[in-house]
Structure formats: structure tokens, C-alpha cells
Coordinates of C-alpha atoms in Angstrom, one line a residue:
M5 CA 20.2 33.2 -82.8
T6 CA 21.2 36.5 -83.6
A7 CA 23.7 37.1 -87.1
H8 CA 25.8 38.5 -84.2
A9 CA 25.9 35.4 -82.3
H10 CA 25.9 33.2 -85.3
A11 CA 29.2 35.2 -86.2
A12 CA 30.6 34.6 -82.6
L13 CA 30.2 31.3 -82.9
E14 CA 31.9 30.5 -86.1
Q15 CA 35.1 32.7 -85.1
L16 CA 34.8 30.5 -81.6
T17 CA 34.7 27.2 -83.5
D18 CA 37.9 28.1 -85.7
L19 CA 39.5 29.3 -82.6
L20 CA 38.5 26.3 -80.3
G21 CA 37.4 23.5 -82.6
N22 CA 35.8 20.7 -80.9
R23 CA 36.2 22.5 -77.7
L24 CA 33.3 24.8 -78.3
L25 CA 30.3 22.8 -77.3
T26 CA 26.5 23.1 -78.4
D27 CA 24.9 19.7 -77.9
P28 CA 22.0 19.8 -75.2
E29 CA 23.7 17.4 -73.2
S30 CA 26.6 19.5 -72.4
A31 CA 24.3 22.7 -71.9
Q32 CA 22.8 20.8 -68.9
R33 CA 26.1 20.0 -67.6
Y34 CA 28.0 23.2 -67.8
G35 CA 25.1 25.8 -67.8
V36 CA 24.0 25.4 -64.0
D37 CA 25.2 25.4 -60.6
W38 CA 23.8 23.4 -57.7
T39 CA 20.8 25.7 -57.9
K40 CA 18.0 24.7 -59.6
V41 CA 15.8 27.5 -60.0
W42 CA 16.8 28.8 -63.5
A43 CA 16.9 26.4 -66.5
P44 CA 20.2 26.2 -68.3
A45 CA 20.3 27.7 -71.6
P46 CA 23.4 28.6 -72.9
S47 CA 24.5 29.5 -76.5
A48 CA 27.7 27.1 -76.2
I49 CA 30.2 26.0 -73.7
A50 CA 33.9 27.4 -74.8
L51 CA 36.5 24.9 -73.0
P52 CA 40.0 27.2 -73.4
E53 CA 43.0 25.6 -72.5
T54 CA 45.4 28.9 -72.7
I55 CA 45.3 32.3 -71.5
D56 CA 45.7 33.6 -74.9
E57 CA 42.6 31.6 -76.1
V58 CA 40.7 33.3 -73.2
Q59 CA 41.6 36.4 -74.1
Q60 CA 40.4 35.7 -78.0
I61 CA 37.3 34.6 -76.3
V62 CA 36.9 37.8 -74.6
E63 CA 37.8 40.0 -77.9
I64 CA 35.4 38.0 -79.7
A65 CA 32.6 38.4 -77.1
N66 CA 33.1 42.0 -77.3
D67 CA 33.1 42.4 -80.9
H68 CA 29.7 40.7 -81.1
G69 CA 27.9 41.4 -77.9
L70 CA 28.2 38.1 -76.4
H71 CA 27.8 37.3 -73.0
L72 CA 30.3 35.2 -71.2
V73 CA 29.5 33.1 -67.6
P74 CA 32.7 31.4 -66.0
S75 CA 32.2 28.0 -65.1
G76 CA 34.2 26.1 -62.5
G77 CA 33.0 23.2 -60.4
R78 CA 29.5 24.2 -60.6
T79 CA 28.9 23.9 -57.1
G80 CA 28.0 27.1 -56.2
L81 CA 24.5 27.7 -54.4
S82 CA 24.0 31.3 -55.5
A83 CA 23.3 30.8 -59.2
G84 CA 26.5 32.4 -59.9
A85 CA 27.6 30.4 -62.6
V86 CA 24.1 29.7 -64.2
A87 CA 23.8 30.5 -67.8
A88 CA 20.0 31.1 -68.7
N89 CA 19.8 33.8 -71.3
G90 CA 22.0 32.7 -74.1
E91 CA 25.5 33.2 -72.8
L92 CA 28.6 31.7 -73.7
V93 CA 30.1 29.4 -70.9
V94 CA 33.7 29.8 -70.6
A95 CA 34.5 26.2 -68.5
F96 CA 38.1 26.0 -67.1
D97 CA 38.2 22.6 -66.7
R98 CA 41.3 22.1 -69.4
M99 CA 43.0 24.7 -67.5
N100 CA 43.9 22.6 -64.8
K101 CA 47.3 22.3 -63.8
I102 CA 49.9 23.0 -61.0
L103 CA 52.4 24.9 -62.8
D104 CA 54.9 25.9 -60.3
F105 CA 56.0 25.3 -56.9
N106 CA 58.6 27.6 -54.7
E107 CA 59.4 25.7 -51.2
F108 CA 61.4 28.9 -50.1
D109 CA 58.0 30.8 -50.4
R110 CA 55.7 27.9 -49.5
A111 CA 53.8 29.2 -52.4
V112 CA 51.9 27.3 -55.4
T113 CA 50.8 28.5 -58.7
V114 CA 47.9 26.9 -60.4
Q115 CA 45.6 27.5 -63.3
P116 CA 42.0 28.3 -62.4
G117 CA 40.4 24.5 -63.0
V118 CA 42.7 22.7 -60.2
I119 CA 40.4 21.0 -58.1
T120 CA 40.4 22.2 -54.5
Q121 CA 41.5 18.6 -53.3
Q122 CA 43.6 18.1 -56.0
L123 CA 45.5 21.6 -54.6
Q124 CA 45.3 20.1 -50.8
E125 CA 47.1 16.6 -51.9
F126 CA 49.9 18.3 -53.6
A127 CA 50.4 20.6 -50.4
D128 CA 50.5 17.4 -48.2
E129 CA 52.8 16.0 -50.8
K130 CA 55.1 18.6 -50.1
G131 CA 54.7 18.4 -46.0
L132 CA 52.5 21.2 -46.2
F133 CA 48.9 22.3 -45.7
Y134 CA 46.3 24.4 -47.6
P135 CA 43.5 25.1 -45.3
V136 CA 40.5 26.6 -47.3
D137 CA 38.1 23.1 -47.0
F138 CA 34.7 22.9 -47.1
A139 CA 32.2 19.8 -48.4
S140 CA 32.6 20.4 -52.2
A141 CA 36.4 20.3 -52.1
G142 CA 36.2 17.0 -54.2
S143 CA 34.9 19.0 -57.3
S144 CA 35.1 22.6 -56.7
Q145 CA 37.4 24.5 -58.7
I146 CA 40.3 27.1 -57.3
G147 CA 38.8 29.6 -59.8
G148 CA 35.6 29.5 -58.5
N149 CA 36.8 29.6 -54.9
I150 CA 38.5 32.9 -55.9
G151 CA 35.3 33.9 -57.8
T152 CA 33.5 33.4 -54.6
N153 CA 36.1 34.2 -51.7
A154 CA 35.1 30.7 -50.6
G155 CA 35.3 29.9 -46.7
G156 CA 34.3 26.5 -44.8
I157 CA 35.3 24.7 -41.7
K158 CA 38.7 25.9 -41.1
V159 CA 38.0 30.0 -41.3
I160 CA 38.2 30.8 -37.4
R161 CA 41.9 29.4 -37.6
Y162 CA 42.9 30.3 -41.2
G163 CA 40.8 32.8 -42.7
M164 CA 39.0 33.0 -46.2
T165 CA 40.2 32.2 -49.8
R166 CA 41.5 35.8 -50.0
D167 CA 43.9 35.3 -47.2
W168 CA 45.9 32.9 -49.4
I169 CA 46.3 34.6 -52.5
T170 CA 49.2 36.2 -53.3
G171 CA 49.1 37.0 -57.0
L172 CA 46.6 36.7 -59.7
K173 CA 46.6 36.8 -63.4
V174 CA 43.1 37.8 -64.7
V175 CA 41.6 38.6 -68.2
T176 CA 39.5 41.7 -67.8
G177 CA 36.2 42.2 -69.7
K178 CA 38.4 44.3 -72.1
G179 CA 40.4 41.4 -72.9
E180 CA 43.6 42.9 -70.8
L181 CA 45.9 40.7 -69.3
L182 CA 46.7 41.7 -65.6
D183 CA 49.5 40.1 -63.4
L184 CA 48.4 41.4 -59.9
N185 CA 50.7 41.4 -56.7
K186 CA 53.1 38.9 -58.6
G187 CA 53.0 36.5 -55.4
L188 CA 54.4 39.3 -53.1
I189 CA 53.8 38.9 -49.3
K190 CA 54.8 42.7 -48.8
N191 CA 53.9 45.3 -51.4
A192 CA 53.1 48.9 -50.6
T193 CA 52.5 50.2 -54.5
G194 CA 48.8 51.8 -54.2
Y195 CA 45.8 49.8 -55.2
D196 CA 45.5 46.0 -54.8
F197 CA 43.3 45.2 -57.6
R198 CA 44.1 41.1 -56.6
H199 CA 41.1 41.8 -54.0
L200 CA 39.0 43.3 -56.4
F201 CA 38.6 40.1 -58.5
I202 CA 38.5 37.9 -55.2
G203 CA 34.8 37.5 -54.6
A204 CA 33.5 39.3 -57.6
E205 CA 31.9 36.5 -58.9
G206 CA 33.3 36.7 -62.6
T207 CA 31.7 40.0 -63.0
L208 CA 35.3 42.0 -63.9
G209 CA 36.8 39.5 -65.7
F210 CA 38.4 35.6 -65.6
V211 CA 41.1 34.4 -63.4
V212 CA 43.5 32.5 -65.4
E213 CA 46.2 31.6 -62.9
A214 CA 46.9 31.9 -59.1
T215 CA 49.4 32.0 -56.8
V216 CA 48.6 30.1 -53.5
K217 CA 50.7 30.2 -50.5
L218 CA 50.6 27.1 -48.0
A219 CA 50.7 26.7 -44.4
R220 CA 52.8 24.2 -42.3
Q221 CA 50.8 21.0 -41.6
P222 CA 48.7 20.7 -38.3
K223 CA 49.7 18.1 -35.8
D224 CA 47.9 15.6 -34.0
L225 CA 44.5 17.2 -34.7
T226 CA 42.0 16.3 -31.9
A227 CA 38.2 16.9 -32.0
L228 CA 35.5 17.2 -29.3
V229 CA 31.8 16.8 -29.9
L230 CA 29.9 18.6 -26.9
G231 CA 26.0 18.7 -26.4
A232 CA 24.7 21.7 -25.1
P233 CA 21.4 22.7 -23.6
G234 CA 20.8 26.0 -25.5
F235 CA 22.4 28.0 -27.9
R236 CA 23.5 30.6 -25.7
E237 CA 25.6 27.9 -23.9
V238 CA 27.4 26.8 -27.3
M239 CA 28.6 30.4 -27.1
K240 CA 29.7 30.3 -23.5
I241 CA 31.6 27.2 -24.7
L242 CA 33.0 28.4 -27.7
H243 CA 34.3 31.4 -25.2
A244 CA 35.8 28.6 -22.6
F245 CA 37.8 27.3 -25.3
Q246 CA 39.0 30.2 -27.2
Q247 CA 40.5 31.8 -24.2
D248 CA 43.1 29.3 -23.6
I249 CA 43.4 27.3 -27.0
D250 CA 43.8 28.0 -30.6
L251 CA 41.3 26.4 -32.5
T252 CA 41.1 24.9 -35.7
A253 CA 37.6 24.6 -36.3
F254 CA 34.2 25.1 -34.3
E255 CA 31.1 24.3 -35.8
F256 CA 27.7 24.0 -34.5
F257 CA 24.2 21.9 -35.3
S258 CA 20.8 21.5 -33.8
D259 CA 19.5 18.1 -32.9
K260 CA 17.4 18.2 -36.0
A261 CA 20.5 18.0 -38.1
M262 CA 22.1 15.2 -35.9
A263 CA 18.7 13.1 -36.3
H264 CA 19.2 13.7 -40.1
V265 CA 22.7 12.5 -40.0
L266 CA 22.0 9.5 -37.6
E267 CA 19.3 8.3 -40.1
H268 CA 22.1 8.2 -42.7
G269 CA 24.1 5.6 -40.8
V270 CA 26.5 7.9 -39.1
A271 CA 27.4 6.7 -35.3
K272 CA 26.1 8.6 -32.4
P273 CA 28.4 10.5 -30.5
F274 CA 27.1 9.7 -27.0
D275 CA 23.7 8.7 -25.5
T276 CA 22.6 12.2 -24.1
E277 CA 19.9 13.5 -26.1
C278 CA 20.9 17.4 -26.8
P279 CA 19.1 20.3 -28.5
F280 CA 22.3 21.5 -29.5
Y281 CA 25.7 20.1 -30.5
C282 CA 29.3 21.8 -31.2
L283 CA 32.3 20.2 -32.7
L284 CA 35.6 22.2 -31.9
E285 CA 39.0 21.2 -33.3
F286 CA 42.8 21.9 -32.0
E287 CA 46.2 20.7 -32.4
Q288 CA 47.1 18.5 -29.3
L289 CA 50.8 19.1 -29.6
S290 CA 51.7 18.0 -26.0
E291 CA 50.0 15.8 -23.4
A292 CA 49.3 19.4 -21.7
T293 CA 47.2 20.8 -24.4
G294 CA 44.9 17.6 -24.0
D295 CA 45.0 18.2 -20.4
Q296 CA 44.1 21.8 -20.7
A297 CA 41.2 20.9 -23.1
M298 CA 39.7 18.5 -20.3
A299 CA 40.0 20.8 -18.0
I300 CA 37.7 23.2 -19.7
F301 CA 35.7 20.3 -20.8
E302 CA 35.1 19.7 -17.1
K303 CA 34.3 23.3 -16.4
C304 CA 31.7 23.6 -19.2
V305 CA 30.0 20.5 -17.2
E306 CA 30.0 22.3 -14.0
E307 CA 28.7 25.6 -15.1
G308 CA 25.7 23.5 -16.7
W309 CA 27.3 24.4 -20.7
V310 CA 27.8 21.0 -21.4
L311 CA 25.2 17.9 -20.9
D312 CA 27.5 15.5 -22.3
G313 CA 30.8 14.9 -24.8
V314 CA 33.5 12.8 -26.5
M315 CA 37.1 13.5 -27.3
S316 CA 38.7 11.8 -30.3
Q317 CA 41.3 9.4 -29.4
S318 CA 42.4 8.3 -33.3
L319 CA 42.8 9.5 -36.5
Q320 CA 39.8 7.2 -37.1
Q321 CA 37.7 8.4 -34.6
L322 CA 38.6 12.2 -35.7
D323 CA 37.2 11.2 -39.2
Q324 CA 34.0 9.7 -37.3
L325 CA 33.1 12.7 -35.4
W326 CA 33.6 15.3 -38.5
Q327 CA 31.1 13.1 -40.4
L328 CA 28.4 14.4 -38.0
R329 CA 28.9 17.9 -39.4
E330 CA 30.2 17.2 -42.8
R331 CA 27.6 14.8 -43.8
I332 CA 24.4 17.4 -42.8
S333 CA 24.2 18.7 -46.1
E334 CA 23.7 15.3 -47.8
S335 CA 21.4 14.0 -45.2
I336 CA 18.6 16.6 -45.6
A337 CA 18.9 17.0 -49.5
P338 CA 16.0 14.6 -50.2
H339 CA 14.0 17.0 -48.2
T340 CA 14.6 19.9 -50.9
P341 CA 16.1 22.2 -48.2
Y342 CA 15.7 26.2 -48.9
K343 CA 19.0 27.3 -47.8
N344 CA 20.4 30.6 -46.7
D345 CA 24.2 31.3 -45.4
I346 CA 24.1 34.5 -43.3
S347 CA 26.6 36.0 -40.8
V348 CA 27.0 38.5 -38.1
T349 CA 29.6 39.2 -35.5
V350 CA 30.1 36.2 -33.2
A351 CA 28.8 38.4 -30.5
K352 CA 25.6 39.0 -32.2
V353 CA 24.9 35.3 -32.7
P354 CA 22.6 34.1 -30.2
D355 CA 20.0 37.2 -30.4
F356 CA 20.1 37.0 -34.5
V357 CA 19.2 33.3 -34.3
E358 CA 16.7 33.9 -31.8
D359 CA 15.0 36.4 -33.8
I360 CA 15.3 34.4 -37.3
D361 CA 13.4 31.3 -35.3
T362 CA 10.6 33.2 -34.1
V363 CA 10.1 34.8 -37.6
V364 CA 10.0 31.8 -39.4
Q365 CA 8.2 29.6 -36.7
D366 CA 5.4 32.0 -36.3
A367 CA 4.9 32.6 -40.0
Y368 CA 5.2 28.8 -40.9
P369 CA 4.6 26.4 -38.0
D370 CA 4.9 23.3 -40.1
F371 CA 8.4 24.3 -41.6
E372 CA 11.2 21.9 -39.9
I373 CA 14.1 24.5 -39.4
V374 CA 17.8 22.8 -39.5
W375 CA 20.9 25.3 -38.0
F376 CA 24.0 24.2 -38.7
G377 CA 27.5 26.1 -39.6
H378 CA 30.8 27.9 -38.7
I379 CA 29.6 29.6 -35.5
G380 CA 33.1 30.4 -34.5
D381 CA 33.4 32.8 -37.5
G382 CA 30.1 33.9 -37.3
N383 CA 28.3 32.5 -40.3
M384 CA 25.1 30.1 -40.2
H385 CA 23.5 28.0 -42.7
L386 CA 19.6 28.2 -42.1
N387 CA 18.0 25.2 -43.6
I388 CA 14.1 25.0 -44.3
L389 CA 13.0 21.7 -45.3
K390 CA 10.4 21.2 -47.7
P391 CA 7.0 19.6 -45.8
A392 CA 6.2 16.1 -47.7
D393 CA 3.0 17.2 -48.7
L394 CA 3.6 20.6 -50.0
A395 CA 4.4 21.2 -53.6
K396 CA 8.1 22.3 -54.5
E397 CA 6.7 25.5 -56.3
D398 CA 4.6 26.8 -53.4
F399 CA 7.0 26.1 -50.7
F400 CA 9.9 28.4 -52.6
A401 CA 7.1 30.7 -53.2
Q402 CA 6.8 31.0 -49.3
C403 CA 10.3 30.7 -48.8
N404 CA 11.0 33.7 -50.5
N405 CA 8.8 35.5 -48.3
V406 CA 10.9 34.1 -45.4
S407 CA 14.2 35.3 -47.1
K408 CA 12.8 39.1 -47.0
W409 CA 12.2 38.9 -43.3
V410 CA 15.5 36.9 -42.7
F411 CA 17.4 39.8 -44.3
E412 CA 15.7 42.4 -42.3
I413 CA 16.9 40.9 -39.4
V414 CA 20.6 40.6 -40.8
E415 CA 20.4 44.2 -41.7
K416 CA 19.4 44.9 -38.2
Y417 CA 22.4 43.1 -36.9
N418 CA 24.6 45.0 -39.4
G419 CA 25.4 41.2 -40.8
S420 CA 25.8 40.0 -44.3
I421 CA 23.0 38.0 -46.6
S422 CA 25.9 35.9 -47.8
A423 CA 29.4 34.6 -45.6
E424 CA 30.8 32.5 -48.3
H425 CA 28.4 31.2 -51.2
G426 CA 28.3 35.0 -53.2
V427 CA 25.2 36.5 -54.5
G428 CA 24.8 35.6 -57.7
M429 CA 21.2 35.8 -59.1
T430 CA 19.5 34.2 -55.9
K431 CA 20.6 37.0 -53.4
K432 CA 20.6 39.9 -56.0
P433 CA 17.4 41.3 -55.1
Y434 CA 18.6 41.4 -51.3
L435 CA 22.1 42.9 -51.6
E436 CA 20.8 46.4 -50.3
Y437 CA 20.4 44.6 -47.0
S438 CA 24.3 44.1 -46.6
R439 CA 25.4 46.8 -49.1
S440 CA 24.3 50.8 -48.9
P441 CA 23.4 52.4 -52.2
E442 CA 26.7 54.1 -52.1
E443 CA 28.4 51.1 -51.9
I444 CA 26.6 49.6 -54.9
A445 CA 27.2 52.6 -56.9
C446 CA 31.1 52.3 -56.4
M447 CA 30.7 48.7 -57.5
K448 CA 28.8 49.3 -60.3
A449 CA 31.7 52.1 -61.4
V450 CA 34.4 49.8 -60.9
K451 CA 32.8 47.2 -63.1
H452 CA 32.5 49.8 -65.7
V453 CA 36.4 50.4 -65.5
F454 CA 37.1 46.5 -65.9
D455 CA 34.2 45.7 -68.2
P456 CA 32.8 48.5 -70.0
N457 CA 30.5 46.7 -72.5
N458 CA 28.8 44.4 -69.4
I459 CA 30.0 41.1 -71.0
M460 CA 31.1 39.3 -67.8
N461 CA 28.8 37.2 -66.1
P462 CA 25.7 40.1 -66.6
G463 CA 23.1 40.1 -64.3
K464 CA 24.7 38.5 -61.4
L465 CA 25.4 40.2 -58.0
F466 CA 23.7 43.4 -59.4
D467 CA 21.9 44.8 -62.6
V468 CA 24.4 47.3 -64.4

């Protein structure tokens, strides 16, 4: 440890006392996210409880050249919260309070360490709804959601995290406290810096407070699981339903994904074997809506787009059908999946998927490809499962070749190399496939304005 780092830790100890952790167990716990490529090696973990403490941490870091890494629920998949080079981890676990609720604005003000599910449950208690939802909602934190502009299963109806943040308080890389937009719905007074910090992965500063708007609760949610003979038919199903019904979700998964989920004890929705499945959800506000959904279903069957299907008849069955989609990640985890989170515009999805399938299967015919995702918004999760007889190191080395080919196809279709998981370190080498050199130069210039000494999550998103 350098003399500067030692002096910084002394000052941080004076500031935080036993909330500055340096033991190996804490380093392992707080220095990583769900990626396993980089070993955690933080110098220490700071657990602030106030905005003032966050500002002082940033000031100490600037004085001593100490690098800072934000840590929320550590559920990320891009190594955006990994501290692998002696950084100080700033974990927001103790800034976990719901501060205020305004029933007229339907807005709630929270600290960054509030768990996503905690906010969802608070909204429910108030007769309202926080719609940003995904598999890690029980452990992810709002600050991390904002840092990655998290999406999830309801984007087709409700949008991304960005669409629900009406105000932010942030501590910049200079240690300044900015109060951005102040919860306003309409505000035409120049640059809206709030949107720079949403999705910035902590590279500009730390979110220390957020004002989040809420929606009315959806009523009588109903789901259909439909089996399709091909991927293009899935897209036709989406188009048929979207013409007449406002969907709250439209998910898809392959037969391989279904097989893994069934092995984990989830009930089969129907006996017919199908190459692809889609799960769509809508509010059945009246008997007429249900009749309309059934009429569209019957048309899809007549056209040959649907081979079989089932509609939920109760909340219990609704939950059972969602298990088919929500337990995919859990079911394939033992097979060491190599994951890619990518997106294109919805119209380009079939050709895009076909191109990727061809490239991967031609190069590695023994690799099992498992597709699933939020196809209603053009976001697909490509999962390649490790063959049992292949060493993990060799598998990931071969998958790095796959990434380059996949991202070349992403670039061809003007898509995104990261639809909702961020860039971090995992996708940093491939940023140029989605962003032009001019855009990246502008990003670096923006970072310099807010973080001139490059102390905020350096080495993530891009290298300065």
C-alpha cells in the first residue's frame, strides 16, 4: 500500500470508524458482482450513512488519488461494480431508507441502498405500482438500477428505469452535491444532467438520493403461454396481439430453455412440443378483453403461428406460467453459461437471431445455445452453455471469439452490445460496436467535467 493510500485510509477510519472494513471476507463480499472473471482486490470498503459522509469520502479520494467503486446489490453482469485493483468500494447498504412519499405527485424519495423489491412493496402498500422488475429485484438496489438504467420484464409497457426517475441528488467526482430536476415532470430549463447520471455506471459520480414516480396498479393481469413452430412466427404473434391489446409483457424462450426449467420442477404448460414459446401478459379489464385475446389466439392457430397454448385462470396459475420464464437463469446456472445481453429494433430481431445462431453453431457445433428475453422491446439474452468435458478457461477463451462475431452482427444491425446490463469491464473492449468514435470522445469529455481526476469507477465503460 502506498503512503497516499495509507493516509487516505487513516482519514476514512476517523470518518467512518467500524464502517470502514478491511478484512478479507468483506473484500470478497463487496468487491465483486455476479461476474466471476476478475478477482476482488479492494483496499477497503466504506459504508457511509449520510450524503455528507459520501462527499467527504470523495474529497479524501481526490486528495490522495484513491479510486472509488460504487457497490449496490452487486447483481450486475458486466463487472461494473468489481474492485480488482486496490480501489475503495463505497457500498450504499446503510443508505437504505424511504425518505418521503407524496400521494398527489405519486412520487417517492429514496436513498440509493433501497432494495428494488422494497420499493415495489412500498408502492403496493400505497395502492400504487413500481413497474421496473427483473429476476434480481430481491437483492438489487435502486442506486445500481439507476447506474445501469435497468430494464426487465415490463419494458414493453412501462419503459426503463430512466422513465421513472424524476429527480436525483448526486455527488460528483469533484465532491459537489447536485440536486437534479427536483421531482418535476415538466422542466424546460436547459441541460437535464439527471439523464447523464442514469446509465453512467458510477463513472461521473454517486447517486445519493432519487425521486421515483409510481403508477397505478395493474388490474386482473392475465398471461398466455403460446408454443410456436419458429422464431418468425413468434414475431407474428407479437404483432397480432399488439394491434388490439396493450401488453404489459411479451417474453420468449426456446425449447432448450424450457427443458432446463422443467428439469427444475416447473410444471409443463401443455403437452405439445414446440421449438419456441412466448409469454404475453395483459390487463383483463373486462370480459370483452379476454374474449378479444382468445379471438387473436384462435387466429394465430388458424394461421399456423401457434401450435398450442394456455391462458391463466387465476393468480396462482399466472405465477406458475411466469415461472417458466423467470427461472431460466437459475436453471442454466449450473452449466456455466456465457451470457450476452443484446438488442436491436424489434423488426430486425428474426434476421438478427438467425445470423447469430449460424455463426455460433458453425464454429462450435457442440455448444448448446439457449435463447430467451424481452423480445417485445428487442432485447435478447444469448446464453451459451459450457460442455461438461471442456475446462472453464478454455470455454471462456472460445466464447471471447464468439463475442467478437456477435458484436459484429450487432453493429451490422445498428443494435446495442448491452441492452440493460451495462458495459463495465466485460463489454468495454466492444463499446465501439455500438458507439461511434465521436460519441465515445464526447463521453470522455463529459466524464472530465464531472470527474477531472478520474477517481469515479475508473476502467469501467471506457479507458480515459
